[in-house]
Coordinates of N, CA and C and ligand atoms in Angstrom, one line a residue:
M18 N 0.8 -1.2 0.0 CA 0.0 0.0 0.0 C 0.9 1.3 0.0
E19 N 2.0 1.2 0.8 CA 2.8 2.5 0.9 C 3.4 2.8 -0.4
D20 N 3.9 1.8 -1.2 CA 4.5 2.1 -2.5 C 3.5 2.8 -3.4
K21 N 2.3 2.2 -3.4 CA 1.3 2.7 -4.4 C 0.9 4.1 -4.0
L22 N 0.8 4.4 -2.7 CA 0.4 5.7 -2.3 C 1.5 6.7 -2.6
R23 N 2.7 6.3 -2.3 CA 3.8 7.3 -2.6 C 3.9 7.6 -4.1
H24 N 3.6 6.5 -4.9 CA 3.7 6.7 -6.4 C 2.6 7.7 -6.8
L25 N 1.3 7.4 -6.3 CA 0.2 8.3 -6.7 C 0.4 9.7 -6.2
L26 N 0.9 9.9 -5.1 CA 1.2 11.2 -4.5 C 2.2 11.9 -5.4
T27 N 3.3 11.2 -5.8 CA 4.3 11.8 -6.6 C 3.8 12.2 -7.9
E28 N 2.9 11.3 -8.5 CA 2.3 11.7 -9.8 C 1.5 13.0 -9.7
L29 N 0.7 13.0 -8.5 CA -0.1 14.2 -8.3 C 0.8 15.5 -8.3
Y30 N 1.9 15.4 -7.5 CA 2.8 16.6 -7.4 C 3.4 17.0 -8.7
K31 N 3.7 16.0 -9.6 CA 4.3 16.3 -10.9 C 3.3 17.0 -11.7
E32 N 2.0 16.6 -11.6 CA 1.0 17.2 -12.4 C 0.5 18.6 -11.9
T33 N 0.3 18.6 -10.6 CA -0.2 19.8 -9.9 C 0.7 20.1 -8.7
P34 N 1.4 21.2 -8.7 CA 2.4 21.5 -7.7 C 1.7 21.9 -6.4
C35 N 0.9 21.1 -5.8 CA 0.1 21.4 -4.6 C 0.7 21.0 -3.3
M36 N 2.1 20.8 -3.4 CA 2.7 20.3 -2.2 C 2.5 21.3 -1.0
P37 N 2.6 22.6 -1.1 CA 2.4 23.5 0.0 C 1.0 23.3 0.7
I38 N 0.0 23.2 -0.1 CA -1.4 23.2 0.6 C -1.6 21.8 1.2
V39 N -1.0 20.8 0.7 CA -1.1 19.5 1.3 C -0.4 19.5 2.7
V40 N 0.8 20.1 2.7 CA 1.5 20.2 4.0 C 0.7 21.0 5.0
R41 N 0.0 22.1 4.5 CA -0.8 22.9 5.4 C -2.0 22.0 5.9
L42 N -2.6 21.3 5.0 CA -3.8 20.4 5.4 C -3.4 19.4 6.5
A43 N -2.2 18.8 6.3 CA -1.8 17.8 7.3 C -1.5 18.5 8.7
W44 N -0.9 19.6 8.6 CA -0.6 20.3 9.9 C -1.9 20.8 10.6
H45 N -2.8 21.3 9.8 CA -4.1 21.7 10.4 C -4.9 20.6 10.9
D46 N -4.8 19.4 10.4 CA -5.4 18.2 11.0 C -4.8 17.8 12.3
S47 N -3.5 17.7 12.3 CA -2.8 17.2 13.5 C -2.6 18.3 14.6
G48 N -2.5 19.5 14.1 CA -2.2 20.6 15.0 C -3.4 21.0 15.9
S49 N -4.5 20.3 15.8 CA -5.6 20.5 16.7 C -5.5 19.8 18.0
Y50 N -4.4 19.1 18.1 CA -4.2 18.2 19.3 C -4.1 18.9 20.6
C51 N -4.7 18.3 21.6 CA -4.6 18.8 23.0 C -4.0 17.7 23.8
A52 N -2.8 17.9 24.3 CA -2.2 16.8 25.1 C -2.8 16.5 26.4
R53 N -3.5 17.6 27.0 CA -4.1 17.4 28.3 C -5.3 16.5 28.2
T54 N -6.2 16.9 27.2 CA -7.5 16.2 27.1 C -7.4 15.0 26.2
K55 N -6.2 14.8 25.5 CA -6.0 13.8 24.5 C -7.1 13.8 23.4
T56 N -7.4 15.1 23.0 CA -8.4 15.2 21.9 C -7.8 15.9 20.7
G57 N -8.4 15.8 19.6 CA -7.9 16.4 18.3 C -6.7 15.5 17.8
G58 N -5.9 16.2 17.0 CA -4.8 15.4 16.4 C -5.1 14.9 15.0
A59 N -4.1 14.1 14.5 CA -4.2 13.6 13.1 C -5.2 12.5 13.0
N60 N -6.5 12.9 12.9 CA -7.6 11.9 12.9 C -8.6 12.1 11.8
G61 N -8.2 13.0 10.8 CA -9.1 13.2 9.6 C -10.3 14.0 9.8
T62 N -10.6 14.5 11.1 CA -11.8 15.2 11.3 C -11.9 16.6 10.6
I63 N -10.7 17.0 10.1 CA -10.7 18.3 9.3 C -11.5 18.3 8.1
R64 N -12.0 17.1 7.6 CA -12.8 17.0 6.4 C -14.3 17.2 6.7
F65 N -14.6 17.3 8.0 CA -16.0 17.4 8.4 C -16.3 18.9 8.8
S66 N -17.6 19.2 8.7 CA -18.1 20.5 9.2 C -18.4 20.2 10.7
P67 N -18.1 21.1 11.7 CA -17.7 22.5 11.5 C -16.2 22.7 11.3
E68 N -15.4 21.7 11.6 CA -13.9 21.9 11.5 C -13.5 22.4 10.2
A69 N -14.0 21.8 9.1 CA -13.6 22.2 7.7 C -13.9 23.7 7.5
D70 N -14.9 24.2 8.2 CA -15.3 25.6 7.9 C -14.7 26.7 8.8
F71 N -13.8 26.3 9.7 CA -13.2 27.2 10.6 C -12.3 28.2 9.7
G72 N -12.3 29.5 10.0 CA -11.5 30.4 9.2 C -10.1 30.0 9.0
A73 N -9.5 29.3 10.0 CA -8.1 28.9 9.9 C -7.9 27.9 8.8
N74 N -9.0 27.2 8.5 CA -8.9 26.1 7.5 C -9.4 26.5 6.1
N75 N -9.6 27.8 5.9 CA -10.0 28.3 4.6 C -9.1 27.8 3.5
G76 N -9.7 27.3 2.4 CA -9.0 26.8 1.2 C -8.6 25.4 1.3
L77 N -8.6 24.8 2.4 CA -8.1 23.4 2.5 C -8.9 22.3 1.8
G78 N -10.1 22.7 1.5 CA -11.0 21.8 0.7 C -10.3 21.5 -0.7
I79 N -9.5 22.4 -1.1 CA -8.8 22.2 -2.4 C -7.8 21.0 -2.3
A80 N -7.1 21.0 -1.2 CA -6.1 19.9 -0.9 C -6.9 18.6 -0.7
R81 N -8.0 18.6 0.0 CA -8.7 17.4 0.2 C -9.3 16.8 -1.1
N82 N -9.8 17.7 -1.9 CA -10.3 17.3 -3.2 C -9.2 16.7 -4.1
L83 N -8.0 17.3 -4.0 CA -6.9 16.7 -4.9 C -6.5 15.3 -4.4
L84 N -6.7 15.1 -3.1 CA -6.2 13.8 -2.5 C -7.3 12.7 -2.6
E85 N -8.6 13.1 -2.9 CA -9.7 12.2 -2.9 C -9.5 11.1 -3.9
P86 N -9.1 11.3 -5.1 CA -8.9 10.2 -6.1 C -7.9 9.2 -5.5
I87 N -6.9 9.6 -4.7 CA -5.9 8.7 -4.2 C -6.6 7.8 -3.1
K88 N -7.5 8.4 -2.3 CA -8.2 7.7 -1.3 C -9.1 6.6 -2.0
K89 N -9.7 7.0 -3.2 CA -10.5 6.1 -3.9 C -9.7 4.9 -4.5
A90 N -8.5 5.3 -4.9 CA -7.6 4.2 -5.5 C -7.1 3.3 -4.4
V91 N -6.9 3.8 -3.2 CA -6.4 3.0 -2.1 C -7.3 3.1 -0.9
P92 N -8.5 2.5 -0.9 CA -9.5 2.8 0.1 C -9.1 2.3 1.5
E93 N -8.2 1.4 1.6 CA -7.8 0.9 2.9 C -7.0 1.9 3.7
V94 N -6.5 3.0 3.1 CA -5.7 4.0 3.9 C -6.7 4.9 4.6
S95 N -6.4 5.3 5.8 CA -7.3 6.2 6.5 C -7.0 7.6 5.9
Y96 N -8.0 8.5 6.0 CA -7.8 9.9 5.6 C -6.6 10.5 6.4
A97 N -6.6 10.2 7.7 CA -5.6 10.7 8.6 C -4.2 10.3 8.1
D98 N -4.0 9.1 7.8 CA -2.7 8.6 7.3 C -2.4 9.3 5.9
L99 N -3.5 9.3 5.1 CA -3.2 9.9 3.7 C -2.8 11.3 3.8
Y100 N -3.4 12.1 4.6 CA -3.0 13.5 4.7 C -1.6 13.7 5.2
Q101 N -1.2 12.9 6.2 CA 0.1 13.0 6.8 C 1.2 12.4 5.8
L102 N 0.8 11.3 5.1 CA 1.8 10.8 4.1 C 1.9 11.8 3.0
G103 N 0.8 12.4 2.6 CA 0.8 13.4 1.5 C 1.8 14.5 1.9
S104 N 1.8 14.9 3.1 CA 2.7 15.9 3.5 C 4.2 15.5 3.5
V105 N 4.5 14.3 4.0 CA 5.9 13.9 4.0 C 6.4 13.7 2.6
V106 N 5.5 13.2 1.7 CA 6.0 13.0 0.3 C 6.1 14.3 -0.4
A107 N 5.2 15.3 0.0 CA 5.3 16.7 -0.6 C 6.6 17.3 -0.2
I108 N 7.0 17.2 1.0 CA 8.3 17.8 1.5 C 9.5 17.2 0.8
E109 N 9.4 15.9 0.7 CA 10.6 15.3 0.0 C 10.6 15.6 -1.5
F110 N 9.4 15.7 -2.1 CA 9.3 16.0 -3.5 C 9.8 17.4 -3.8
A111 N 9.6 18.3 -2.8 CA 10.0 19.7 -2.9 C 11.5 19.9 -2.5
G112 N 12.2 18.8 -2.3 CA 13.7 18.9 -2.1 C 14.0 18.9 -0.6
G113 N 13.0 18.7 0.3 CA 13.2 18.6 1.7 C 13.7 17.3 2.1
P114 N 13.8 17.1 3.5 CA 14.4 15.8 4.0 C 13.4 14.7 3.8
K115 N 14.0 13.5 3.9 CA 13.1 12.3 3.9 C 12.7 12.1 5.4
I116 N 11.4 12.1 5.6 CA 10.8 12.0 6.9 C 10.2 10.6 7.2
P117 N 10.7 9.9 8.2 CA 10.1 8.6 8.5 C 8.6 8.7 8.7
F118 N 7.9 7.6 8.2 CA 6.5 7.6 8.3 C 6.0 6.3 8.8
R119 N 5.0 6.4 9.8 CA 4.3 5.2 10.3 C 2.9 5.3 10.0
F120 N 2.3 4.2 9.5 CA 0.8 4.1 9.3 C 0.1 3.8 10.7
G121 N -1.2 4.1 10.8 CA -1.9 3.6 12.0 C -2.8 4.7 12.6
R122 N -2.9 5.9 11.9 CA -3.8 6.9 12.4 C -5.3 6.5 12.1
K123 N -6.1 6.6 13.1 CA -7.5 6.2 12.8 C -8.4 7.4 12.5
D124 N -9.3 7.3 11.6 CA -10.2 8.3 11.3 C -11.3 8.4 12.3
L125 N -11.5 9.5 12.9 CA -12.6 9.7 13.9 C -13.8 10.3 13.2
P126 N -15.0 10.0 13.8 CA -16.2 10.5 13.2 C -16.4 12.0 13.4
Q127 N -17.4 12.6 12.6 CA -17.7 14.0 12.6 C -17.9 14.6 14.0
E128 N -18.5 13.8 14.9 CA -18.8 14.3 16.3 C -17.5 14.6 17.0
K129 N -16.4 14.1 16.5 CA -15.1 14.3 17.2 C -14.3 15.5 16.6
C130 N -15.0 16.3 15.8 CA -14.3 17.5 15.3 C -13.7 18.3 16.4
S131 N -12.6 18.9 16.2 CA -11.9 19.7 17.2 C -12.6 21.0 17.3
P132 N -12.6 21.6 18.5 CA -13.2 23.0 18.6 C -12.4 24.0 17.9
D133 N -13.0 25.1 17.5 CA -12.3 26.2 16.8 C -11.3 26.8 17.8
G134 N -10.3 27.5 17.3 CA -9.3 28.3 18.1 C -8.1 27.5 18.5
R135 N -7.9 26.3 18.0 CA -6.7 25.5 18.4 C -5.5 25.8 17.5
L136 N -5.7 26.5 16.4 CA -4.5 26.8 15.5 C -4.0 28.2 15.8
P137 N -2.8 28.5 15.4 CA -2.2 29.8 15.8 C -2.8 31.0 15.0
D138 N -2.7 32.1 15.6 CA -3.1 33.4 15.0 C -1.9 34.1 14.5
A139 N -1.9 34.4 13.2 CA -0.7 34.9 12.5 C -0.4 36.3 12.9
T140 N -1.3 37.0 13.6 CA -1.1 38.4 14.0 C -0.4 38.5 15.4
K141 N -0.2 37.3 16.0 CA 0.3 37.3 17.4 C 1.7 36.8 17.5
R142 N 2.3 37.1 18.7 CA 3.8 36.8 18.8 C 4.0 35.6 19.8
M143 N 5.1 35.6 20.4 CA 5.5 34.4 21.2 C 4.6 33.9 22.3
P144 N 4.0 34.8 23.1 CA 3.2 34.3 24.2 C 2.0 33.5 23.6
H145 N 1.4 34.0 22.6 CA 0.3 33.2 21.9 C 0.8 31.9 21.3
L146 N 1.9 32.0 20.6 CA 2.4 30.8 19.9 C 2.8 29.7 20.9
R147 N 3.4 30.2 22.1 CA 3.7 29.2 23.1 C 2.5 28.5 23.7
E148 N 1.4 29.3 23.9 CA 0.2 28.8 24.4 C -0.4 27.7 23.5
I149 N -0.4 28.0 22.2 CA -0.9 27.1 21.2 C -0.1 25.8 21.0
F150 N 1.2 26.0 20.9 CA 2.1 24.9 20.6 C 2.4 24.1 21.9
S151 N 2.4 24.7 23.0 CA 2.6 23.9 24.2 C 1.4 23.0 24.5
R152 N 0.2 23.4 24.0 CA -1.0 22.6 24.2 C -0.8 21.3 23.4
M153 N -0.1 21.4 22.3 CA 0.2 20.2 21.4 C 1.4 19.4 22.0
G154 N 2.2 20.0 22.9 CA 3.3 19.3 23.4 C 4.7 19.8 22.8
F155 N 4.7 21.0 22.2 CA 5.9 21.5 21.6 C 6.5 22.6 22.5
D156 N 7.8 22.7 22.5 CA 8.5 23.8 23.2 C 8.9 24.9 22.1
D157 N 9.7 25.9 22.6 CA 10.0 27.0 21.6 C 10.8 26.4 20.4
K158 N 11.7 25.4 20.7 CA 12.4 24.9 19.5 C 11.5 24.3 18.5
G159 N 10.4 23.6 18.9 CA 9.4 23.1 18.0 C 8.8 24.2 17.2
I160 N 8.5 25.3 17.8 CA 7.9 26.4 17.1 C 8.9 27.0 16.0
V161 N 10.1 27.2 16.4 CA 11.1 27.7 15.5 C 11.3 26.7 14.3
V162 N 11.4 25.5 14.6 CA 11.8 24.5 13.6 C 10.6 24.3 12.6
L163 N 9.4 24.1 13.2 CA 8.2 23.9 12.3 C 7.8 25.1 11.5
S164 N 8.1 26.3 12.0 CA 7.8 27.5 11.2 C 8.6 27.5 9.9
G165 N 9.7 26.8 9.8 CA 10.5 26.7 8.6 C 9.8 26.1 7.4
A166 N 8.6 25.4 7.7 CA 7.8 24.9 6.6 C 7.2 26.0 5.8
H167 N 7.3 27.2 6.3 CA 6.8 28.4 5.4 C 7.8 28.7 4.3
A168 N 8.9 27.9 4.2 CA 9.7 27.9 2.9 C 8.8 27.6 1.8
L169 N 7.8 26.8 2.1 CA 6.8 26.3 1.0 C 5.6 27.2 1.0
G170 N 5.1 27.5 -0.2 CA 3.8 28.0 -0.3 C 3.7 29.5 -0.1
R171 N 2.4 30.0 0.0 CA 2.1 31.4 0.1 C 0.8 31.6 0.8
A172 N 0.5 32.8 1.2 CA -0.8 33.2 1.7 C -1.6 33.8 0.6
R173 N -2.9 33.7 0.7 CA -3.8 34.3 -0.3 C -4.8 35.1 0.4
K174 N -5.0 36.3 -0.1 CA -6.0 37.3 0.4 C -7.3 36.6 0.8
E175 N -7.8 35.8 -0.2 CA -9.2 35.3 0.0 C -9.2 34.1 1.0
R176 N -8.1 33.6 1.4 CA -8.1 32.5 2.4 C -7.8 33.0 3.8
S177 N -6.7 33.8 3.9 CA -6.3 34.2 5.3 C -6.3 35.7 5.5
G178 N -6.4 36.4 4.3 CA -6.3 37.8 4.4 C -4.9 38.3 4.2
F179 N -3.9 37.4 4.2 CA -2.6 37.8 3.9 C -2.3 37.5 2.4
D180 N -1.1 38.0 2.0 CA -0.8 37.8 0.6 C 0.7 37.6 0.3
G181 N 1.0 36.6 -0.4 CA 2.4 36.5 -0.9 C 3.1 35.3 -0.3
P182 N 4.2 34.9 -0.9 CA 5.1 33.8 -0.4 C 6.1 34.3 0.6
W183 N 6.7 33.4 1.4 CA 7.7 33.8 2.3 C 9.1 33.8 1.7
T184 N 9.2 33.0 0.6 CA 10.5 32.9 0.0 C 10.4 33.0 -1.5
S185 N 11.5 33.2 -2.2 CA 11.4 33.5 -3.7 C 11.2 32.2 -4.5
D186 N 11.3 31.0 -3.9 CA 11.0 29.8 -4.6 C 10.1 28.9 -3.7
P187 N 8.8 29.3 -3.7 CA 7.9 28.6 -2.7 C 7.5 27.2 -3.0
L188 N 8.1 26.6 -4.1 CA 7.9 25.2 -4.3 C 9.1 24.4 -3.9
V189 N 10.1 25.1 -3.2 CA 11.3 24.4 -2.8 C 11.4 24.4 -1.2
F190 N 11.5 23.2 -0.7 CA 11.7 23.2 0.8 C 13.1 23.2 1.1
D191 N 13.6 24.3 1.7 CA 15.0 24.5 2.1 C 15.0 25.4 3.3
N192 N 16.2 26.0 3.6 CA 16.3 26.9 4.8 C 16.1 28.3 4.5
S193 N 15.6 28.7 3.3 CA 15.5 30.1 2.9 C 14.6 30.9 3.8
Y194 N 13.6 30.3 4.4 CA 12.6 31.0 5.3 C 13.4 31.7 6.3
Y195 N 14.4 31.1 6.9 CA 15.2 31.7 8.0 C 16.0 32.8 7.5
Q196 N 16.6 32.6 6.3 CA 17.4 33.6 5.7 C 16.6 34.9 5.5
E197 N 15.4 34.7 5.0 CA 14.5 35.9 4.7 C 14.1 36.6 5.9
I198 N 13.7 35.9 7.0 CA 13.2 36.7 8.2 C 14.4 37.4 8.9
L199 N 15.6 37.0 8.6 CA 16.8 37.7 9.2 C 17.2 38.9 8.5
K200 N 16.7 39.1 7.2 CA 17.2 40.2 6.4 C 16.8 41.6 7.0
E201 N 17.7 42.5 7.1 CA 17.4 43.8 7.6 C 16.6 44.6 6.5
D202 N 16.9 44.3 5.3 CA 16.2 44.9 4.2 C 15.3 43.9 3.5
P203 N 14.1 43.7 4.0 CA 13.3 42.6 3.5 C 12.9 42.9 2.1
D204 N 12.7 41.8 1.3 CA 12.2 41.9 -0.1 C 10.7 42.2 0.1
P205 N 10.3 43.4 -0.5 CA 8.9 43.8 -0.3 C 7.9 42.8 -1.0
K206 N 8.4 41.9 -1.8 CA 7.4 41.0 -2.5 C 7.2 39.8 -1.5
L207 N 8.0 39.6 -0.5 CA 7.9 38.4 0.3 C 7.1 38.8 1.6
L208 N 6.5 37.8 2.1 CA 5.6 37.9 3.3 C 6.3 37.7 4.6
R209 N 6.0 38.5 5.6 CA 6.5 38.3 7.0 C 5.3 38.4 7.9
L210 N 4.8 37.4 8.5 CA 3.7 37.5 9.4 C 4.3 37.9 10.8
A211 N 3.5 38.5 11.6 CA 3.9 38.8 13.0 C 4.4 37.5 13.7
S212 N 3.7 36.4 13.4 CA 4.1 35.1 14.0 C 5.5 34.6 13.4
D213 N 5.9 35.0 12.3 CA 7.2 34.7 11.7 C 8.3 35.5 12.4
M214 N 8.0 36.8 12.5 CA 9.0 37.7 13.1 C 9.2 37.4 14.6
A215 N 8.1 36.8 15.2 CA 8.2 36.5 16.6 C 9.3 35.5 17.0
L216 N 9.8 34.8 16.0 CA 10.9 33.8 16.2 C 12.2 34.6 16.6
L217 N 12.2 35.9 16.3 CA 13.4 36.7 16.6 C 13.3 37.4 18.0
D218 N 12.2 37.2 18.6 CA 11.9 38.0 19.9 C 12.8 37.6 21.0
D219 N 13.2 36.3 21.1 CA 14.0 35.8 22.2 C 15.4 35.4 21.7
A220 N 16.4 35.7 22.6 CA 17.8 35.5 22.1 C 18.0 34.0 21.7
E221 N 17.5 33.1 22.5 CA 17.7 31.7 22.3 C 17.1 31.3 20.9
N222 N 15.9 31.7 20.7 CA 15.2 31.4 19.5 C 15.9 32.0 18.3
R223 N 16.3 33.2 18.5 CA 17.0 33.9 17.4 C 18.3 33.2 17.0
K224 N 19.0 32.6 18.0 CA 20.2 31.8 17.7 C 19.9 30.6 16.8
L225 N 18.8 30.0 17.1 CA 18.3 28.8 16.3 C 18.0 29.3 14.9
V226 N 17.3 30.4 14.7 CA 17.0 30.9 13.4 C 18.3 31.2 12.6
E227 N 19.3 31.7 13.3 CA 20.6 32.0 12.7 C 21.3 30.7 12.3
L228 N 21.2 29.7 13.2 CA 21.8 28.4 12.9 C 21.2 27.8 11.6
Y229 N 19.9 27.8 11.6 CA 19.2 27.2 10.5 C 19.4 28.0 9.2
A230 N 19.5 29.3 9.3 CA 19.7 30.1 8.1 C 21.1 29.8 7.5
A231 N 22.0 29.4 8.4 CA 23.4 29.2 7.9 C 23.6 27.7 7.5
D232 N 22.8 26.8 8.1 CA 23.2 25.4 8.0 C 21.9 24.6 7.7
K233 N 21.7 24.3 6.4 CA 20.5 23.6 5.9 C 20.4 22.2 6.5
D234 N 21.6 21.5 6.7 CA 21.6 20.2 7.2 C 21.1 20.2 8.7
A235 N 21.5 21.2 9.4 CA 21.1 21.3 10.9 C 19.6 21.5 10.9
F236 N 19.1 22.3 10.0 CA 17.6 22.5 9.9 C 16.9 21.2 9.6
F237 N 17.4 20.6 8.5 CA 16.7 19.3 8.1 C 16.7 18.3 9.2
K238 N 17.8 18.2 9.9 CA 17.9 17.2 11.0 C 16.8 17.5 12.0
D239 N 16.7 18.7 12.5 CA 15.8 19.0 13.5 C 14.4 19.0 13.0
Y240 N 14.2 19.4 11.7 CA 12.9 19.4 11.1 C 12.3 18.0 11.1
V241 N 13.1 17.1 10.7 CA 12.6 15.7 10.6 C 12.0 15.3 12.0
E242 N 12.8 15.5 13.0 CA 12.3 15.1 14.4 C 11.0 15.7 14.8
Q243 N 10.9 17.1 14.6 CA 9.7 17.8 15.0 C 8.5 17.4 14.1
H244 N 8.8 17.2 12.8 CA 7.7 16.9 11.9 C 7.1 15.5 12.2
V245 N 7.9 14.5 12.5 CA 7.4 13.2 12.9 C 6.5 13.4 14.1
K246 N 6.9 14.1 15.1 CA 6.1 14.4 16.3 C 4.8 15.0 15.9
L247 N 4.8 16.1 15.0 CA 3.6 16.8 14.6 C 2.7 15.8 13.9
S248 N 3.2 15.0 13.0 CA 2.4 14.1 12.2 C 1.8 12.9 13.0
E249 N 2.3 12.7 14.2 CA 1.8 11.6 15.0 C 0.9 12.1 16.2
L250 N 0.6 13.4 16.3 CA -0.1 13.9 17.4 C -1.5 13.2 17.5
G251 N -1.8 12.6 18.6 CA -3.1 12.0 18.8 C -3.2 10.6 18.3
M252 N -2.1 10.1 17.7 CA -2.1 8.8 17.0 C -2.3 7.7 17.9
M253 N -1.8 7.8 19.1 CA -1.9 6.7 20.1 C -3.0 6.9 21.1
A254 N -3.7 8.0 20.9 CA -4.7 8.3 21.9 C -5.9 7.3 21.8
Ligands
LIG13 C1 3.7 29.2 13.8 C2 2.4 29.4 13.6 C3 1.8 29.5 12.2 C4 1.0 30.5 11.7 C5 0.5 31.7 12.5 C6 0.8 30.1 10.4 C7 0.0 30.9 9.5 C8 -0.2 30.7 8.2 C9 -1.0 31.5 7.3 C10 -1.7 32.7 7.7 C11 -0.9 30.9 6.0 C12 -1.5 31.4 4.8 C13 -2.8 30.6 4.4 C14 -3.4 31.0 3.1 O1 -3.6 32.2 2.9 O2 -3.7 30.1 2.3 C15 -0.1 29.8 6.1 C16 0.3 29.0 5.1 C17 1.1 27.9 5.2 N1 1.5 27.3 6.4 FE1 1.5 28.1 8.2 N2 1.4 29.0 10.0 C18 2.1 28.5 11.2 C19 2.8 27.3 11.3 C20 2.9 26.4 10.3 C21 3.4 25.1 10.5 C22 3.9 24.5 11.8 C23 3.4 24.5 9.2 C24 3.9 23.1 8.8 C25 4.7 22.4 9.5 C26 2.9 25.5 8.3 C27 2.8 25.3 6.9 C28 2.2 26.1 6.0 C29 2.3 26.0 4.6 C30 3.0 24.9 3.8 C31 1.5 27.1 4.1 C32 1.3 27.4 2.6 C33 0.0 26.9 2.1 C34 -0.2 27.2 0.6 O3 0.6 27.6 -0.1 O4 -1.4 26.9 0.2 N3 2.6 26.6 9.0 N4 0.4 29.6 7.5

């Protein structure tokens, strides 16, 4: 099953470069996790209303629709696994690291949709990001490392109210996100959210940003570790 899924996902990305939105879909499914109540997580409920209709999830129906023919071709895969595998194959396809993947996420029913407000607000800085990410079980390093996924993709006015990509090549997964947020003379065509610039607020976090900007391998190594954790949130619950 894994080989077939990887093949179908790779064919999709060759035809339609939707890697960024699939990465966002997977993260918005799993990022609803609450470690205290053991609710939310990578469980496929993002495809149901009301979760699908939360403002934070605007546009993600596009990713779900693109993945649906693959679910039809391999019905034994859960949506939760398909979204997460879609994300790791997307990152690898875009030049990022190879991320280990385990199957076994269960799809939960519509009644188990996560409540609204569990995903981060892009207009806020570290205190808010800490509150959101610590609920999932991440520390500051997790926030700094996972934000590097904004090397991929862009914001769209009609989806989030923001506009533009973070990097000059938004279909390539590399460490350029960190290089861009450190620039004193930012490229006006590129996006910087308050939540991106928040990574520079604390000296320790800034040091990490500087390390990742200078050393792609160090970023990839830490990214793999944090992404595996993100992709498995709620998996064992
Ligand atoms: C740190 C807090 C975060 C905030 C506030 C945030 C916010 C946003 C916003 C506002 C967008 C634009 C959505 C649109 O207009 O379509 C976006 C896109 C995106 N985000 Fe995040 N994000 C965060 C963390 C993450 C994480 C942890 C990941 C993955 C590990 C991620 C992956 C992406 C990707 C790949 C896109 C591009 C989607 C596309 O091109 O369609 N983000 N994010």
